[in-house]
């Protein structure tokens, strides 16, 4: 193909500007050290957020620029990517604009901005995949100044300084958000008490290490949570971001649709499932066939619905959930993952309150899954972490204060029959038993009840046949229950705060698997006694009680659940807020 050649003066094609390292360092030093006391750093009327961390970073490097190569002339050429070897001849190909002489090799020197800067810029642009806002990290200003390196514009001393400092502040703030989360976990209220990561994160050192290694992306990735689910959720968020502007018409049916039936709505339901990554070979048939039933049940499981294959109001409501809402749900829960300890424990029990379930995980393997019953919306199960150290078989139950006053004492005021019916007894605080008739129930009040109510072991004991203990300030534990039928319900927020589990015997077997003195037969016998028996765990197990309304499971299937405690909106609103400089934690060095 004949290439049109228009040769223009090199002084127009390439713009150069020579800047010494000392000049740029002096500009950075003046900017860092001349900030008025009590004010935040600003560039072009935009706050910088890392404050003392920014100061410390540049002081440690004697104010040398971190991102800009100031030792060589700065050649600005829009066709030369920043990672090309500065000493290699570059031949412009036939796709080049007509005004470039395509046959002339162009030799370039180091670009103003090194590869690290461009990588950080792209990472910021992709921050949406972490559920964060790119605009929080100076995206507009960074693009403004970086664009000057590809638009034939010389950058003066001050502009170079601004670009370098903006990139540094962006890394420090983004690193902080990836490590601790953008939102303070107290936004969840007093019920989120999981121990945070260690406070002394030396971000200046992390940035130096990433710059030296020439791997900014990996430096930031290492600050993000190391839980497998987090990284799989990132991929799922990217998928749903791709659906954000897709049309999403509401699917309406006046009747439930059962497998084997025909309905004119079924082609639309099939297309919706296909969009949500549930593969179907037929999207036009009006018949509810076996293939659709299989994928619909998978969908129902993934949305926490009863997987019966019946298309009713709940299933249609889930199918009608707009991608924007699912995106927000994923963003909120990615943030919750950033509040967790940095490393995923090797072996741990995880209860997801919003998912009404519990899993025992070792490495990448799920050893057991079971349904769970959690606290009612007015007796919420708290979010915390602890360590399980022992199991109590055939437990008795000392009624906790809240249940005692709200549920038990009103029944006891009616007469002693309740004690017999529930296999309970009244005790003084010294452990001695007191008869019902010895108490003047007329004088009983919240401030005047120097007794305990304890339920004996047995088939009707509220804790069932076993409880799993991980001492904590909330007095919450995991236990069996005599009310087995409740596990069949979709909504299992029914307890007074503790966690009831579906498979207590199997869980005990797994936790005591490294204790040969506790074979299965002995465990079963211990659960049928009329007195307590304790089994200490040879290897204590970490326990995480979480509240997640979205996550990706070990089978790489994204899961969504109802926000039963109405907490998501609070986190989402906080994520949308612009960071405030005075609220950024000071990072010690």
XYZ file of C-alpha atoms in Angstrom:
589
model
C 0.000 0.000 0.000
C 1.344 3.403 -0.979
C 1.924 5.387 2.218
C 1.505 9.095 2.024
C 4.612 10.786 3.339
C 4.534 14.218 4.776
C 7.778 15.151 6.427
C 7.554 17.932 8.908
C 10.114 19.587 11.021
C 11.406 17.541 13.905
C 10.923 20.515 16.153
C 7.178 20.188 15.571
C 7.046 16.392 15.642
C 8.918 16.064 18.949
C 8.898 18.502 21.794
C 11.703 18.364 24.326
C 12.163 19.874 27.701
C 15.236 19.319 29.830
C 14.837 19.359 33.572
C 17.518 18.549 36.108
C 16.927 16.286 39.078
C 17.946 19.052 41.478
C 15.369 21.467 40.097
C 12.524 18.988 40.389
C 13.620 17.871 43.866
C 13.717 21.497 44.975
C 10.165 22.005 43.708
C 8.960 18.909 45.582
C 10.737 20.060 48.750
C 9.177 23.501 48.578
C 5.716 21.995 48.083
C 6.081 19.516 50.949
C 7.631 21.909 53.471
C 5.716 25.119 52.753
C 2.241 23.869 53.605
C 0.546 26.210 56.103
C 0.015 24.547 59.472
C -3.432 23.065 59.980
C -4.266 22.897 56.255
C -4.298 19.956 53.877
C -2.038 19.668 50.877
C -3.764 20.782 47.678
C -3.021 20.575 43.986
C -5.242 22.493 41.583
C -7.876 22.908 44.327
C -8.004 19.154 44.985
C -7.108 17.816 48.429
C -4.294 15.340 48.909
C -5.120 12.707 51.486
C -1.993 11.041 52.804
C -0.686 14.047 54.760
C 2.196 13.023 57.013
C 2.720 9.841 55.015
C 3.374 11.990 51.930
C 5.833 14.119 53.898
C 7.646 11.076 55.248
C 7.918 9.439 51.851
C 9.649 12.376 50.188
C 11.817 13.213 53.195
C 13.138 9.641 53.183
C 14.252 10.033 49.556
C 15.610 13.592 49.938
C 12.703 14.848 47.825
C 13.844 12.986 44.716
C 10.961 12.416 42.266
C 9.468 8.941 42.477
C 7.770 8.599 39.128
C 9.506 10.950 36.717
C 12.868 10.393 35.091
C 14.413 13.852 35.293
C 17.961 12.862 34.293
C 17.321 12.845 30.554
C 15.534 15.112 28.079
C 11.825 14.477 28.004
C 10.645 13.498 24.556
C 6.932 13.671 24.071
C 5.597 11.583 21.201
C 2.036 10.258 21.220
C 2.977 7.162 19.241
C 5.671 5.888 21.593
C 4.474 3.836 24.561
C 6.332 4.524 27.814
C 7.696 1.017 28.185
C 9.671 1.027 24.914
C 13.426 0.860 25.433
C 14.623 4.448 25.229
C 17.725 3.471 23.261
C 15.970 1.334 20.636
C 15.093 2.682 17.194
C 11.352 2.682 16.643
C 9.968 2.388 13.138
C 6.480 3.811 12.756
C 4.279 1.310 10.942
C 1.823 1.796 8.111
C -1.004 2.468 10.529
C 0.655 5.650 11.706
C -1.058 8.988 11.035
C -0.374 10.484 7.615
C 1.663 13.334 9.013
C 4.403 10.999 10.328
C 7.209 9.981 7.954
C 6.626 6.231 8.149
C 10.014 5.179 6.798
C 12.108 7.234 9.203
C 13.328 5.449 12.356
C 12.690 7.597 15.417
C 15.098 7.300 18.349
C 13.676 8.416 21.656
C 15.127 9.143 25.067
C 13.476 8.328 28.395
C 9.920 9.486 28.626
C 9.005 11.996 31.344
C 6.879 9.416 33.062
C 8.239 5.940 33.562
C 6.349 2.684 33.249
C 5.456 2.706 36.949
C 3.352 5.832 36.505
C 1.394 4.458 33.584
C 0.770 1.198 35.440
C -0.558 3.089 38.458
C -2.799 5.179 36.222
C -4.299 2.045 34.684
C -4.708 0.447 38.124
C -6.643 3.509 39.272
C -8.838 3.351 36.187
C -9.609 -0.277 37.097
C -10.269 0.486 40.784
C -13.971 -0.048 40.057
C -13.169 -3.778 40.001
C -12.197 -3.488 43.664
C -15.496 -1.712 44.267
C -13.708 1.636 44.700
C -14.118 4.974 42.895
C -11.226 5.924 40.543
C -12.069 9.594 41.088
C -10.975 9.254 44.735
C -7.401 8.798 43.530
C -6.951 12.000 41.464
C -7.847 10.317 38.180
C -8.936 13.557 36.474
C -5.774 15.477 37.398
C -3.492 12.553 36.624
C -4.999 12.174 33.167
C -4.737 15.918 32.649
C -0.996 15.997 33.324
C -0.145 12.654 31.777
C -2.022 13.619 28.608
C 0.441 16.484 28.225
C 3.169 13.905 27.647
C 1.336 12.670 24.553
C -0.007 15.940 23.160
C 3.257 17.654 22.187
C 3.165 19.942 25.219
C 6.254 20.712 27.220
C 5.814 20.278 30.984
C 7.386 22.861 33.226
C 8.956 22.350 36.614
C 5.763 22.885 38.607
C 3.700 20.566 36.429
C 6.272 17.795 36.791
C 6.218 18.242 40.555
C 2.413 18.102 40.631
C 2.337 14.907 38.581
C 4.900 13.189 40.800
C 3.172 14.171 44.048
C -0.291 13.272 42.742
C 0.883 9.786 41.799
C 2.462 9.292 45.222
C -0.650 10.447 47.071
C -2.827 8.239 44.848
C -0.727 5.144 45.617
C -0.711 5.837 49.362
C -4.462 6.404 49.538
C -5.350 3.490 47.261
C -2.985 1.230 49.197
C -4.587 2.336 52.449
C -8.087 1.616 51.116
C -7.097 -1.803 49.759
C -5.544 -2.740 53.087
C -7.938 -1.312 55.672
C -10.996 -0.481 53.559
C -12.256 2.968 52.668
C -15.103 2.932 55.187
C -14.550 2.629 58.917
C -15.985 -0.701 60.043
C -17.826 1.160 62.783
C -20.296 2.084 60.043
C -21.650 -1.415 60.657
C -22.434 -0.323 64.202
C -21.237 -1.899 67.422
C -21.931 -5.414 66.129
C -18.803 -5.540 63.893
C -15.950 -6.362 66.259
C -13.605 -8.463 64.153
C -10.023 -7.656 65.050
C -8.553 -5.304 62.446
C -5.205 -5.660 60.726
C -2.097 -4.450 62.513
C -2.122 -0.621 62.511
C 1.530 -0.012 61.660
C 1.439 -0.397 57.898
C 4.557 1.276 56.479
C 3.080 2.387 53.183
C 6.104 4.520 52.349
C 8.234 1.354 52.411
C 5.624 -0.547 50.379
C 5.738 2.184 47.737
C 9.547 2.215 47.676
C 9.597 -1.561 47.276
C 7.060 -1.459 44.441
C 8.958 1.329 42.637
C 12.285 -0.474 42.996
C 10.807 -3.755 41.762
C 9.115 -1.961 38.887
C 5.862 -3.735 39.774
C 3.327 -1.236 41.068
C 0.343 -3.467 40.337
C 1.723 -6.337 42.407
C 2.648 -3.930 45.198
C -0.987 -2.847 45.431
C -2.343 -6.361 45.017
C -0.313 -7.501 48.019
C -2.129 -4.928 50.145
C -5.566 -6.259 49.173
C -7.231 -9.170 51.043
C -5.723 -12.577 50.374
C -9.013 -14.446 50.578
C -9.770 -16.426 47.415
C -13.344 -15.226 47.455
C -12.231 -11.589 47.244
C -10.345 -12.097 44.002
C -13.120 -14.166 42.470
C -15.629 -11.472 43.511
C -13.509 -8.940 41.601
C -14.034 -10.987 38.449
C -17.765 -11.233 39.113
C -17.979 -7.494 39.695
C -16.310 -6.916 36.330
C -18.944 -9.163 34.741
C -21.869 -7.286 36.281
C -20.304 -3.930 35.419
C -20.559 -5.134 31.824
C -24.321 -5.616 32.304
C -24.880 -2.223 33.931
C -26.289 -0.539 30.821
C -28.092 -3.583 29.450
C -31.895 -3.348 29.155
C -33.496 -5.209 32.053
C -37.276 -5.420 31.522
C -39.361 -6.596 34.477
C -40.582 -10.194 34.255
C -44.171 -10.553 35.515
C -46.336 -13.630 35.970
C -49.728 -13.823 37.668
C -49.242 -17.497 38.470
C -46.410 -19.743 39.560
C -44.740 -21.739 36.801
C -43.874 -25.364 37.545
C -41.559 -27.759 35.694
C -43.320 -29.395 32.749
C -45.729 -26.495 32.220
C -45.842 -24.115 29.284
C -45.871 -20.333 29.638
C -45.242 -17.471 27.237
C -42.905 -15.852 29.819
C -40.429 -18.744 29.698
C -38.380 -17.484 26.677
C -37.767 -14.197 28.522
C -36.801 -16.073 31.696
C -34.396 -18.234 29.685
C -32.768 -15.181 28.096
C -32.395 -13.586 31.516
C -30.725 -16.719 32.892
C -28.370 -16.865 29.907
C -27.371 -13.232 30.525
C -26.619 -14.187 34.129
C -24.279 -16.994 32.942
C -26.638 -19.962 33.342
C -26.140 -21.824 30.037
C -29.183 -22.998 28.118
C -29.245 -24.423 24.601
C -32.820 -23.256 23.923
C -34.030 -19.729 24.584
C -37.248 -19.690 22.535
C -39.323 -22.639 23.728
C -42.373 -21.904 25.918
C -42.013 -25.287 27.640
C -40.428 -25.660 31.092
C -38.066 -28.549 30.303
C -35.447 -30.437 32.346
C -32.555 -28.264 31.176
C -34.306 -25.102 32.354
C -35.246 -26.755 35.635
C -31.613 -27.627 36.349
C -30.345 -24.112 35.675
C -33.216 -22.460 37.511
C -32.489 -24.551 40.602
C -28.845 -23.492 40.347
C -29.992 -19.874 40.194
C -32.242 -20.344 43.210
C -29.374 -21.843 45.209
C -27.090 -18.990 44.246
C -29.665 -16.436 45.400
C -30.373 -18.240 48.669
C -33.851 -19.365 47.636
C -35.519 -22.716 48.142
C -34.229 -24.682 45.142
C -37.561 -26.308 44.235
C -37.578 -25.257 40.576
C -40.878 -23.400 41.017
C -40.932 -19.947 39.444
C -42.834 -17.901 41.989
C -42.703 -14.368 43.357
C -39.361 -14.826 45.125
C -37.627 -16.230 42.056
C -39.031 -13.526 39.781
C -37.992 -10.862 42.269
C -34.428 -12.193 42.161
C -34.444 -12.405 38.347
C -35.670 -8.812 38.169
C -32.879 -7.440 40.369
C -31.124 -4.862 38.223
C -27.364 -5.233 37.664
C -26.756 -1.863 39.339
C -28.107 -3.246 42.621
C -25.983 -6.392 42.302
C -22.931 -4.235 41.544
C -23.540 -2.232 44.715
C -23.994 -5.431 46.708
C -20.649 -6.740 45.477
C -18.958 -3.412 46.208
C -20.247 -3.381 49.780
C -19.037 -6.913 50.428
C -15.629 -6.392 48.837
C -15.290 -3.598 51.384
C -16.268 -5.974 54.198
C -13.527 -8.363 53.072
C -11.040 -5.499 53.411
C -11.994 -5.211 57.083
C -10.939 -8.797 57.753
C -7.511 -9.955 58.950
C -5.063 -9.826 56.050
C -4.451 -13.566 55.720
C -7.095 -16.252 55.441
C -6.633 -18.766 58.283
C -5.425 -22.210 57.295
C -8.372 -23.909 59.009
C -11.426 -22.072 60.249
C -15.154 -22.130 60.838
C -17.057 -19.399 59.065
C -20.641 -18.496 59.835
C -22.302 -16.139 57.382
C -25.175 -14.498 59.214
C -26.894 -13.207 56.079
C -26.404 -16.553 54.330
C -27.848 -18.588 57.234
C -25.028 -21.101 56.863
C -21.743 -22.344 58.262
C -18.720 -23.968 56.645
C -15.553 -25.579 57.976
C -12.676 -24.734 55.645
C -9.148 -26.100 55.498
C -6.906 -24.605 52.831
C -8.974 -24.492 49.680
C -11.247 -27.355 50.759
C -14.683 -27.028 52.326
C -14.806 -29.909 54.809
C -18.494 -29.484 55.639
C -21.386 -27.167 54.849
C -24.538 -26.830 56.895
C -27.504 -24.565 57.394
C -27.559 -22.282 60.396
C -30.127 -20.333 62.404
C -29.003 -16.848 63.457
C -30.253 -13.915 65.516
C -33.564 -12.187 64.860
C -33.446 -8.644 63.497
C -33.984 -7.296 67.022
C -31.477 -9.733 68.600
C -28.783 -9.590 65.972
C -25.888 -12.011 65.924
C -22.737 -9.885 66.217
C -19.829 -9.956 63.766
C -16.587 -10.996 65.448
C -13.714 -13.473 65.433
C -12.551 -15.835 68.168
C -10.891 -19.210 68.644
C -12.773 -22.415 69.418
C -11.034 -24.358 72.180
C -13.513 -26.918 73.514
C -16.828 -28.706 73.026
C -19.482 -29.379 75.666
C -21.576 -32.511 75.182
C -25.019 -32.800 76.839
C -24.828 -29.188 78.033
C -27.000 -27.491 80.546
C -28.153 -23.993 79.725
C -27.984 -20.968 81.976
C -30.572 -18.580 80.595
C -28.886 -15.292 79.552
C -30.254 -11.983 80.921
C -32.073 -10.814 77.795
C -33.967 -14.083 77.330
C -34.474 -14.362 81.082
C -36.310 -11.045 81.306
C -38.069 -11.039 77.972
C -39.146 -14.671 77.814
C -38.624 -16.748 80.964
C -39.604 -14.561 83.920
C -42.993 -13.612 82.384
C -43.730 -17.362 82.275
C -42.408 -17.973 85.785
C -44.696 -15.283 87.201
C -47.626 -17.487 86.112
C -46.525 -20.395 88.278
C -43.943 -23.189 88.774
C -45.267 -25.422 85.969
C -42.940 -23.775 83.450
C -39.890 -25.023 85.361
C -41.061 -28.641 85.188
C -42.157 -28.369 81.595
C -38.754 -27.029 80.467
C -36.660 -29.184 82.833
C -35.314 -26.073 84.564
C -34.274 -25.179 88.089
C -33.698 -21.983 90.063
C -30.218 -21.374 91.484
C -28.594 -18.843 93.738
C -25.395 -17.281 92.431
C -23.385 -19.600 94.679
C -24.808 -22.556 92.745
C -27.237 -23.819 95.389
C -30.776 -24.608 94.307
C -33.759 -22.611 95.603
C -37.390 -23.733 95.458
C -39.931 -21.744 93.477
C -42.036 -21.272 96.616
C -39.142 -19.650 98.478
C -39.177 -16.620 96.157
C -41.591 -13.697 96.642
C -42.480 -13.201 92.981
C -44.396 -9.987 93.694
C -41.122 -8.285 94.646
C -39.193 -9.529 91.612
C -37.861 -6.822 89.283
C -34.896 -6.324 86.946
C -32.938 -4.913 89.857
C -34.147 -7.533 92.289
C -33.637 -11.074 90.996
C -30.516 -12.546 92.658
C -30.986 -15.925 90.970
C -30.164 -17.887 87.850
C -32.408 -20.133 85.780
C -30.680 -23.227 84.437
C -32.036 -25.893 82.087
C -30.787 -29.439 82.622
C -29.380 -31.595 79.804
C -32.012 -33.489 77.854
C -33.995 -33.738 74.668
C -35.714 -30.374 75.241
C -32.602 -28.426 76.207
C -32.442 -25.218 74.181
C -28.805 -25.961 73.266
C -29.618 -29.443 72.039
C -27.025 -32.149 72.641
C -23.791 -30.211 72.128
C -22.346 -26.708 72.127
C -19.109 -25.466 70.574
C -17.239 -22.904 72.663
C -15.056 -20.024 71.541
C -14.899 -17.613 74.508
C -15.926 -14.071 73.562
C -17.357 -10.907 75.087
C -20.698 -11.407 73.314
C -21.487 -14.700 75.087
C -22.279 -16.183 71.670
C -21.580 -19.803 70.761
C -22.576 -22.466 68.241
C -24.957 -25.208 69.351
C -27.439 -27.928 68.460
C -31.191 -27.385 68.762
C -34.218 -29.589 69.461
C -36.223 -27.591 66.887
C -34.912 -29.284 63.760
C -37.770 -28.248 61.482
C -36.618 -24.628 61.339
C -33.669 -25.556 59.126
C -36.072 -26.118 56.221
C -37.055 -22.449 56.197
C -35.509 -19.947 53.769
C -35.398 -17.155 56.357
C -33.618 -18.518 59.424
C -33.155 -15.344 61.496
C -34.884 -16.889 64.501
C -32.473 -17.136 67.447
C -31.633 -14.780 70.287
C -28.126 -14.199 68.948
C -26.369 -17.568 69.195
C -25.921 -19.829 66.171
C -27.779 -23.121 65.836
C -26.334 -25.595 63.335
C -27.877 -28.345 61.264
C -25.181 -31.048 61.612
C -23.686 -30.826 65.118
C -22.596 -34.483 65.333
C -20.712 -34.349 62.022
C -19.097 -31.065 63.056
C -17.920 -32.556 66.351
C -16.446 -35.543 64.492
C -14.398 -33.264 62.229
C -13.179 -31.024 65.045
C -12.065 -34.043 67.104
C -10.642 -36.004 64.159
C -7.101 -35.567 65.509
C -8.120 -36.876 68.947
C -8.124 -40.709 68.886
C -9.614 -40.720 72.387
C -12.795 -39.310 70.850
C -14.046 -41.841 68.280
C -17.490 -41.408 66.751
C -19.123 -43.876 69.155
C -17.883 -41.974 72.185
C -19.071 -38.655 70.714
C -22.530 -40.128 70.125
C -22.696 -41.497 73.680
C -21.559 -38.201 75.184
C -24.424 -36.439 73.423
C -27.035 -38.652 75.130
C -26.052 -38.160 78.783
C -27.795 -36.355 81.627
C -24.649 -34.491 82.640
C -22.115 -32.318 80.840
C -18.884 -33.689 79.394
C -16.141 -31.500 77.960
C -13.781 -32.331 75.093
C -10.825 -29.994 74.558
C -9.632 -29.457 71.006
C -6.039 -30.502 70.428
C -5.858 -27.905 67.672
C -7.952 -24.795 68.388
C -9.894 -23.588 65.357
C -10.384 -19.966 64.281
C -14.008 -18.849 64.103
C -15.210 -16.024 61.877
C -18.769 -14.793 62.334
C -19.384 -12.640 59.267
C -22.173 -10.702 57.628
C -21.882 -11.058 53.842
C -24.742 -10.441 51.444
C -22.617 -11.304 48.388
C -19.555 -13.469 47.847
C -18.113 -16.009 45.431
C -17.960 -19.569 46.716
C -15.334 -22.275 46.264
C -17.064 -23.447 43.078
C -16.622 -19.957 41.584
C -20.346 -19.290 41.801
C -21.372 -15.803 42.847
C -23.850 -15.772 45.720
C -26.377 -13.084 46.690
C -28.401 -12.914 49.884
C -31.033 -10.692 51.448
C -29.745 -7.890 53.651
C -31.619 -9.160 56.709
C -30.212 -6.570 59.130
C -30.472 -3.666 56.632
C -26.784 -2.778 56.782
C -25.743 -2.570 53.122
C -27.110 0.899 52.342
C -25.126 2.459 55.160
C -21.877 1.035 53.760
C -22.790 1.899 50.178
C -23.532 5.517 51.053
C -20.212 5.788 52.880
C -18.339 4.314 49.894
C -19.816 7.004 47.661
C -18.466 9.833 49.801
C -15.311 11.675 48.816
C -12.438 10.913 51.193
C -11.735 13.593 53.780
C -8.092 14.416 54.429
C -8.591 14.849 58.143
C -10.193 11.376 58.351
C -7.277 9.538 56.746
C -5.394 7.636 59.425
C -1.860 8.782 60.162
C 0.455 5.960 59.168
C 3.412 5.591 61.565
C 6.852 4.924 60.126
